[in-house]
Coordinates of C-alpha atoms in Angstrom, one line a residue:
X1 CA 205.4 -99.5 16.5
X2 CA 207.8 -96.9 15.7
X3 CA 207.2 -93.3 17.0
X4 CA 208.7 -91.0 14.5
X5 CA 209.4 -87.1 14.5
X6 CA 211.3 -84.2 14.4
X7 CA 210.2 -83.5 18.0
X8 CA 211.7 -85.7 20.9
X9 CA 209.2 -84.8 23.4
X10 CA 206.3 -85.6 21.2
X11 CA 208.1 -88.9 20.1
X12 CA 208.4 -89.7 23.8
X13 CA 204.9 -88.4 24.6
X14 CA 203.2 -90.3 21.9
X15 CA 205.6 -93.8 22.9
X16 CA 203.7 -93.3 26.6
X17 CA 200.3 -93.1 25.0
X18 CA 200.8 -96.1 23.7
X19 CA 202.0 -98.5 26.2
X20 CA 199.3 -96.7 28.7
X21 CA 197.2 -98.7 26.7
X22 CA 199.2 -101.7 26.4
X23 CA 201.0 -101.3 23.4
X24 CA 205.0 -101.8 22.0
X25 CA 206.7 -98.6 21.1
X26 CA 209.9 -97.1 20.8
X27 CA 210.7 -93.4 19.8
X28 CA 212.6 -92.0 17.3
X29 CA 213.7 -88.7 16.0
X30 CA 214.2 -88.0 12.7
X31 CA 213.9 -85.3 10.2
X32 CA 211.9 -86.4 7.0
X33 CA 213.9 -83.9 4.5
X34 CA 216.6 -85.5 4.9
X35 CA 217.5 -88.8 3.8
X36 CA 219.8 -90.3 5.8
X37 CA 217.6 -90.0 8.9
X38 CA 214.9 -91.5 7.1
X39 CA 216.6 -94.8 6.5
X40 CA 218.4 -94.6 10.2
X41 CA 214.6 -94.2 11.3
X42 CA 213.3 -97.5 9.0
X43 CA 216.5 -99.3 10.4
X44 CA 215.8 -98.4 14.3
X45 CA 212.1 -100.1 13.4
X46 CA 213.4 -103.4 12.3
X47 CA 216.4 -103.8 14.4
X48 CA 213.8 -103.4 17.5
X49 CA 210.7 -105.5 15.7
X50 CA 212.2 -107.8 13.3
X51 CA 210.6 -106.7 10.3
X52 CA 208.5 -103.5 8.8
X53 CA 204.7 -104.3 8.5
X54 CA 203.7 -100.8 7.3
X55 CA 205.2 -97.4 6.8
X56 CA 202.9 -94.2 6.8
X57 CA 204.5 -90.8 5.9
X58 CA 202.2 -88.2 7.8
X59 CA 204.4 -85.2 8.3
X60 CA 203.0 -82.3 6.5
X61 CA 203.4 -78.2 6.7
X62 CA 201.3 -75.7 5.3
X63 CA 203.0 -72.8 3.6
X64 CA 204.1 -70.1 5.1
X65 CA 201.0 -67.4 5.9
X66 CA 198.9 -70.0 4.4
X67 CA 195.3 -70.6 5.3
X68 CA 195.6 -67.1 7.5
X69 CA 192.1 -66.4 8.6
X70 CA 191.9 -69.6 10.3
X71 CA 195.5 -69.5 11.5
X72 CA 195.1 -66.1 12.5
X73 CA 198.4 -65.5 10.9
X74 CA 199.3 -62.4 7.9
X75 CA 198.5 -62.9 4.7
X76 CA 201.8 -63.6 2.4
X77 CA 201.3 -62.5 -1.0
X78 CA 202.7 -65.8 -3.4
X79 CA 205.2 -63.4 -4.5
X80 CA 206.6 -62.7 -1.9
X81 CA 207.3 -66.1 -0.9
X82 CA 211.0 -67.5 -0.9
X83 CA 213.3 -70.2 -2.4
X84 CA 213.6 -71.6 1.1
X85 CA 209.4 -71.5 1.6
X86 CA 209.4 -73.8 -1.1
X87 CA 212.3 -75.7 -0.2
X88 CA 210.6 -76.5 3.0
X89 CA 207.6 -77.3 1.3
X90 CA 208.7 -79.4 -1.0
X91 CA 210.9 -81.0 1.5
X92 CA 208.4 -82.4 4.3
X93 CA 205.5 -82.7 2.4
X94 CA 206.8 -84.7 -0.8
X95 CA 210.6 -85.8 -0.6
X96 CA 209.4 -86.6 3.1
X97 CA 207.1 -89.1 1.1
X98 CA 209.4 -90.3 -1.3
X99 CA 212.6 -90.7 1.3
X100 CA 210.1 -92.7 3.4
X101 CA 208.8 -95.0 0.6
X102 CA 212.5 -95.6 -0.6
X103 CA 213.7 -96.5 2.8
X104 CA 210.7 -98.7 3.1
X105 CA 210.7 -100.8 0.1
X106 CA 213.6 -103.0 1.3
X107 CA 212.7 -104.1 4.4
X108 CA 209.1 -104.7 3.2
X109 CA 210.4 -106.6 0.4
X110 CA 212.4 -108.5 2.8
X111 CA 208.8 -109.3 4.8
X112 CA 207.1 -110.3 1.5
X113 CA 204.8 -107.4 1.1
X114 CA 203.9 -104.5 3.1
X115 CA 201.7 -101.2 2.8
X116 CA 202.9 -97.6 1.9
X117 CA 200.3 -95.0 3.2
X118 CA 201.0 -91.6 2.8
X119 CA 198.8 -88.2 4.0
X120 CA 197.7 -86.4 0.9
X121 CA 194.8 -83.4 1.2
X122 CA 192.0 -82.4 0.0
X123 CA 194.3 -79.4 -1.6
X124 CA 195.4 -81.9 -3.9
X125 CA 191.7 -81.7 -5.6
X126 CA 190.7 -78.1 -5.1
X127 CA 191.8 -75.1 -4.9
X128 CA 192.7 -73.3 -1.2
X129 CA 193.4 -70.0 -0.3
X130 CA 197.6 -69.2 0.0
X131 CA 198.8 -72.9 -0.2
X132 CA 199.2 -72.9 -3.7
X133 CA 202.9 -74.5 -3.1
X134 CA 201.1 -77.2 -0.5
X135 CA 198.7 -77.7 -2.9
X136 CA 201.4 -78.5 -5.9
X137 CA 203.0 -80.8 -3.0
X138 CA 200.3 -82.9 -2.1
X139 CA 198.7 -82.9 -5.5
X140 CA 203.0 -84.6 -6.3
X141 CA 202.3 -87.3 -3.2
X142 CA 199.1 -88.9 -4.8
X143 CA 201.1 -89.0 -8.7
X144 CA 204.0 -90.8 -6.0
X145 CA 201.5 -92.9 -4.9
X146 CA 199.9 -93.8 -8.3
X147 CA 203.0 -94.6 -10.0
X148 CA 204.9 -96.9 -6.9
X149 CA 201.6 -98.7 -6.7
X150 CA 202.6 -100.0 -10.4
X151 CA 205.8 -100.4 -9.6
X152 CA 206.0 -101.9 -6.2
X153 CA 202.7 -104.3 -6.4
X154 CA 204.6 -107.3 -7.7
X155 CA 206.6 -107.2 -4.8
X156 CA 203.3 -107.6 -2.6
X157 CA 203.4 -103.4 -1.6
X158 CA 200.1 -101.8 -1.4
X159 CA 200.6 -98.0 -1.9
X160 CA 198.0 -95.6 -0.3
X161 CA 197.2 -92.1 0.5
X162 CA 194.8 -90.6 2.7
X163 CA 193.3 -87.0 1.9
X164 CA 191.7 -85.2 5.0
X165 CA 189.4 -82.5 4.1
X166 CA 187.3 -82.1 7.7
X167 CA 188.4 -83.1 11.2
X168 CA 191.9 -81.9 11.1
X169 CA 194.1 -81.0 14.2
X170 CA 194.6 -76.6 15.0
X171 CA 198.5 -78.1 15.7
X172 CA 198.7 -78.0 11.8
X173 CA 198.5 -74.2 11.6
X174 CA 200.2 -73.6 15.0
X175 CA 203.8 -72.7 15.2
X176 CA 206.4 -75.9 16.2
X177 CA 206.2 -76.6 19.9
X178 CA 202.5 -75.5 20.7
X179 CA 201.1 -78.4 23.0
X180 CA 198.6 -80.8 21.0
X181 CA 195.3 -80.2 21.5
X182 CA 194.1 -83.3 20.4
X183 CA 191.0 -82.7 19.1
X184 CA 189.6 -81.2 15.2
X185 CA 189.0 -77.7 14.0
X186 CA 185.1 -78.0 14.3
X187 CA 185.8 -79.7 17.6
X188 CA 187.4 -76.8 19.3
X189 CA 185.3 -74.4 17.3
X190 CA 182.6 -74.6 19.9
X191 CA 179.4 -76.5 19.8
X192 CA 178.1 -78.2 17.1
X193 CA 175.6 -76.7 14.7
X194 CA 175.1 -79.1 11.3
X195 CA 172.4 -76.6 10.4
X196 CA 175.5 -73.6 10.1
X197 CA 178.1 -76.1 8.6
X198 CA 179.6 -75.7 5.3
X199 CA 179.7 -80.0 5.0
X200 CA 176.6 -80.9 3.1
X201 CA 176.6 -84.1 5.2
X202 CA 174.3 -83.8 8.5
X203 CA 175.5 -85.2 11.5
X204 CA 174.6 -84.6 14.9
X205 CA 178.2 -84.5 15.7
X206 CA 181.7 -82.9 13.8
X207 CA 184.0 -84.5 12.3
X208 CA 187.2 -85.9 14.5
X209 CA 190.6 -86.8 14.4
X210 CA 189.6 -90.4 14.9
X211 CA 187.4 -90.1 11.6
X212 CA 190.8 -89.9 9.6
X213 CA 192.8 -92.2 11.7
X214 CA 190.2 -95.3 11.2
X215 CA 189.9 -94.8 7.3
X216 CA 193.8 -94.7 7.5
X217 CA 193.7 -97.6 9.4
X218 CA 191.4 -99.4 7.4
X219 CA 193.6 -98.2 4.6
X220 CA 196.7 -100.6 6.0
X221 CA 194.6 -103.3 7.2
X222 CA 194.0 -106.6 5.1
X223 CA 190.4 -105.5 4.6
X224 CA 191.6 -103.0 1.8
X225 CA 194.3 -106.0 0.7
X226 CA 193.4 -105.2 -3.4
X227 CA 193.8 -101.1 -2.8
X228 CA 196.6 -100.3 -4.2
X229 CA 197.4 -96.8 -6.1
X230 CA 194.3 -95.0 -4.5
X231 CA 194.2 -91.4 -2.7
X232 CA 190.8 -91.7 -0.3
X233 CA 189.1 -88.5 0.5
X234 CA 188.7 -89.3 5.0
X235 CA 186.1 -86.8 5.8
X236 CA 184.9 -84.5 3.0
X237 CA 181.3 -85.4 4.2
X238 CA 180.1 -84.6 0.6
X239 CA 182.1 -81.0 0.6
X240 CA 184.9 -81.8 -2.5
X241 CA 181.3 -82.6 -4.5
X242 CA 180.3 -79.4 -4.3
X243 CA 180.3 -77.0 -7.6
X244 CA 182.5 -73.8 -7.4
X245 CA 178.7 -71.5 -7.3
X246 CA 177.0 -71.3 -4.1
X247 CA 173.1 -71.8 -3.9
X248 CA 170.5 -70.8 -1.6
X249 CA 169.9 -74.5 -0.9
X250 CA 173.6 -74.7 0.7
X251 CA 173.2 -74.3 4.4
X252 CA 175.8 -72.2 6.3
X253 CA 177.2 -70.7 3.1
X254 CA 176.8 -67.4 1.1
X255 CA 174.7 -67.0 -2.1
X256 CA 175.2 -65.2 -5.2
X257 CA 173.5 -61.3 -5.1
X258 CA 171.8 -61.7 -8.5
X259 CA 170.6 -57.9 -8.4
X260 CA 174.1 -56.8 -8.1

């Protein structure tokens, strides 16, 4: 396996994790806006492995003063937001996708087939608060995915995204550098109330990081061999069903005043 990121130390950190438990790594830093680093990246992975087996394009950022009252950040009003905001944007979140599918596609050819998996979001389906530029990005990487699943299946390429909703790492929303916490939002919220929890699904425990990370791994595995072109909501435990009116039956949410 190939650790990849902007971020030697969490390259390096991640590489240990992995062989603590017995695994192969090596490290690699690269920035996903830009090209060339991309396809230096994809080349390290083969020259030290032999072949490419899967590629998954995770790096993501939020806009800037997105998502603020969970960040704990200001609020940015869209106007006010700058050619280079979207540039960044644009950059990790979808060219990082499409640089990393590009770079992939020949050395997965060369293997006979492959899998493509990219991290989407559940902003890609509904409507958040300030991230209406990561929105328009993510909602851009499940159209990539869509149309290089019709191109690239006849060469054997599955091409995937994953779209978390729930059981998303606080790193996300915390400026570059802050440790990992390794654990969810509703993880590090504090105990676990289901009867005070916007997700309509009941469990007796919240989502996790691990919730996304085994549908992405089912997602590259050979038991999803004929899903090809397919964007999978990981943990929206029911929530992306939900109408845009709240009821008194929703738990944990706010009703409508009808006397006002």
């Amino acid at each position: 396996m190939a650790v990849v990121d902007i971020d030697p130390e969490r390259t390096k950190g991640t590489v240990e994790l992995i062989e603590q438990h017995g695994g192969d790594a090596i490290a690699v830093t690269a920035d996903v806006r830009r090209e060339q680093q991309v396809i230096d990246a994809v080349a390290a992975t083969v020259s030290a492995f032999g072949k490419l087996d899967i590629a998954f394009a995770n790096a993501g950022v939020v806009s800037r003063g997105g998502v603020p009252s969970v960040a704990g950040g200001e609020q940015v009003e869209f106007e006010d937001l700058t050619d280079a905001d979207w540039q960044d944007v644009v950059g990790v979140n979808l060219s990082g996708v499409f640089y990393t599918a590009k770079a992939a596609v020949p050395a997965l050819r060369a293997n006979g087939g492959g899998v493509i998996l990219a991290t989407s979001s559940a902003a890609s389906f509904v409507a958040y608060h300030s991230i209406a530029m990561y929105s328009a990005t993510k909602a851009g990487v499940n159209g990539l995915v869509r149309g290089l699943s019709l191109d690239l299946g006849k060469y054997g390429i599955r091409v995937n995204a994953i779209a978390p909703t729930h059981g998303m790492s606080p790193n996300f929303l915390a400026p570059a550098g802050t440790p990992v916490v390794g654990q969810s939002y509703e993880e590090v919220a504090g105990p676990w109330d289901p009867g005070i929890s916007p997700i309509p699904l009941n469990l007796n425990r919240p989502p996790s990081l691990m919730d996304n990370a085994r549908a992405a791994l089912f997602m590259v595995s050979d038991d999803s061999a004929y899903i090809s072109g397919v964007t999978l909501p990981t943990t929206d435990g029911g929530t992306l069903a939900r109408v845009s009116m709240w009821f008194p039956e929703d738990q944990g949410t706010p009703t409508l005043d009808t006397d006002a």
